[in-house]
C-alpha angles and dihedrals in degrees: 000000000000127000093249093052092050091053091049092051091050092051092049092051093049102040110018128070122249095249093059118131109275100185090089088064091053090051091049090049091052090049092048091048089052090049091050092049090049091048091049092052091047096052114108109221091207090065089075089071090064098046094098093051101042103036122100118219093222092051091048091053093050091049090050093052091050092051092050093051092046093051091051093053092046091053092051099049102029093073091053101042104029096084095045093047093051095048101041104037095064099048106029096043093057094047095046093045091055091045093050092047091051093047092048093048092048091047092049092046092049091047092050092049091049091049091048091049091050091050092049091047091051089051089047091235130143115233096214096045093047093049092048091048092051091048092050092048091049091048092052091049091049092048092051090048091048091049092052091046093047090049091054092044091050091049088052098041095050089062097045111130123226105220094205090067095052093078109089093197091060091052092049088053090052091050103040102017130256094267094059093047093046092049090050091049092048092051092049092046092050091053089050091051091051091051090046093052091050091055100041091095089068100043149353134261122267114264115260119244136153116259122210114269113242136185103219098052139005109241117230119239094242095056117112121249120273107268098201093231093151136022142186130250134195113245104182146321116239133161092357091305127113115217120210141173137190119251124205125219124226093260091051090049090054090050088049089054091052089049092052091050093051090045092052092058095037091238110156091182091061090048090051090051090057089058092049091063098027105035093177100051101135103208092047091050092049092049093048090047089056091047093050090050096054092047091052100255096128096161093052090047091053090047091055091050091048090052088052093053092044092056092044092052093046088059095052118132115244089245093047104107104161095165088070092058094235101107130087125204105180117219090215090077107086092215091057097054097085089061092060095043093049094047093048092049091045089052091054091047090054090050092053090052090053094249096134097158091054089047089052092054091049089048091053090050091049092050094047096052094068123020089206090065098218094181096049095243091157090065093062103029091088091054093055091045091054093046090048090047092237094146098149092049092052091053090049090049093053090051101043107030110104118222139151091249128041101263093211087073090067111097094234095051095043094053095038092053089056090051091048091052090048093056094042090052090050091048091050091049092051091050094043089240127147120255120233103259093197092068124074119255123252092253092053092048091049090049091052091049091053093047089053098041109024095160091068091080096063093043092051092048090055097040104042089027113235110195104171117121092240090069091055089055092048093050091052089070115093093232093063100029098094125071094208136050099210093247111109097208093048094045091050093051091047090053090051091048095050092046092049103038107029092106091065091061093062089085112099094220093057091045089056091048090052095046093048091050091047091053090051090051090052090055091047093050091051094048105033119036094170091067090052090053091048092055090047089056090050091054093052093049095044097048128041113243095195101066143357105266092188099046091119089067110084118215089219090062089065095048127104093212117099116211109216120199120206112252091236089067091057098053094100088065092055125072114224129226091271089062090050092052092047094057105291125176096282103030090121125033091206092070088075094046092102091056105088100210135135094316124258127355116269090257138357110290101182112137091359132116106266093211091054091050090048091053090052094046091056091058116092097225101048116088124129133195116272112254095011124118110280121231123255116270117272118258094251091055091043087056090052091049091049089051089051092051092046093049091046091054091049091050090051 
């Protein structure tokens, strides 16, 4: 024991009673033990070597006397107190510590409550009323916050894309059956194999390698590998949305320069040569897709769009999850525009194939990428929902989708909601289920749509066409006689709606629904002019009368009809063989050596028509050895070249 502890024990024995609290001694002993352990750890063992030199004999004698006296006192009192210390320190110290802690906590709590009561009394406030008021205010704030959050989540969730419906082949199997689709695929593959065997004497097959799996499209086996010529970067995160943009590499920028040069001189051969060395250049693929469409090569056009989407998806950022509806890719960024063009064209290609559910999912993706909707996806999303029989989803979309304007004022949404309600009512009647009485009936919704957009009747009668006598009687009325409302924005949207949705009105049931609602509107107009004026005010407030806000949306972009142009009318865009011999865009392969693309072209293109080579490179069975002698042009391309020469001589 230490000297301090011995003195404390002596004082307690002489002056304090036996029942005094002993837990303080145990605490002191623990502290002293800690001090001794700390002192032991702090002793330098090399200091013992200097004890003989630094020690003083007088100090050593005093220290020795102190140690002797201390030892004597310890021997006297240890025998008396050792047993009591050992028994009492373990039990009493724990009990009294707990008791003191409880007493102190209760005292502090009581003191705090008294102080809080005094403060509230001084402020002349009631404790219960203030607490209830705070709770109610917090509850209101939490409810408002939850409503805002739920509104954002609903706006996001309604545009979530189901990836299993993006595959058009799966939808075709659901429509026609897997056996029919497989037999069609086997017949097409056998024809490809026959064509491949006939051309094997002039070349070799393309090497087999695994392409990256993507969600938007299924890559074909003969496509080249993704060259990584552009990527995507995260700009910022704001309001639970992640904002991204595409970034071009130096090689892609050089290919873009070559594309701009060929576009400036309207040379389709030069544009095709860019694709030969950079097969995933987006603007070139989109331009060639448009060219293939107007010349009647629909499959090659769809293949070019699919290549576009494949490259765009390969460049996605790891945090870019557009199927969840929480990513923004603003159309204002020039590098992002090919994504919107490719998705919109792909959506129309799916519609032409009859894959309306897949087209609906692509339309939802297109609408979720930019809240400003630069492509006008909202003006065709109702059509795909009706064709895919997603009536409940369309009603949910009209209720939860957030927009600056009320979307039910648009002509397509107002008429399509009436059609949705019509089919849901029929489904409920067939299942003996009750109809939601809080929602308007299909006839009321159709009446409201006609009151808001009366010129739709005349346009539908001309476009469908509707030849029953009842329509003649309806059009005689002044309210439906005109085919325009006098508001440019509204008339433009009505033209888009009629061009996009006129096929739906070929069904007799919907024609009867429309005619019955039109007759009700005629009665209302004759009996209540104030309601007509009210709807006229709604039209003026909903649509700008000064300018056409939707003039950037072309009516032809929402049409199913494909305008094909004879190939003879496109010859002035294509350079002939003479141009190629006189130093055309691909006279020398080395001029593209500085463009780090996918490697070499599929086959030698020197002194050959670039467009012809591009046609051949897009076929699965045509790939020739690099550096070997290329085959002679096919007869159909020779005919094109002869036409080019003949037209060039006539022009001279």
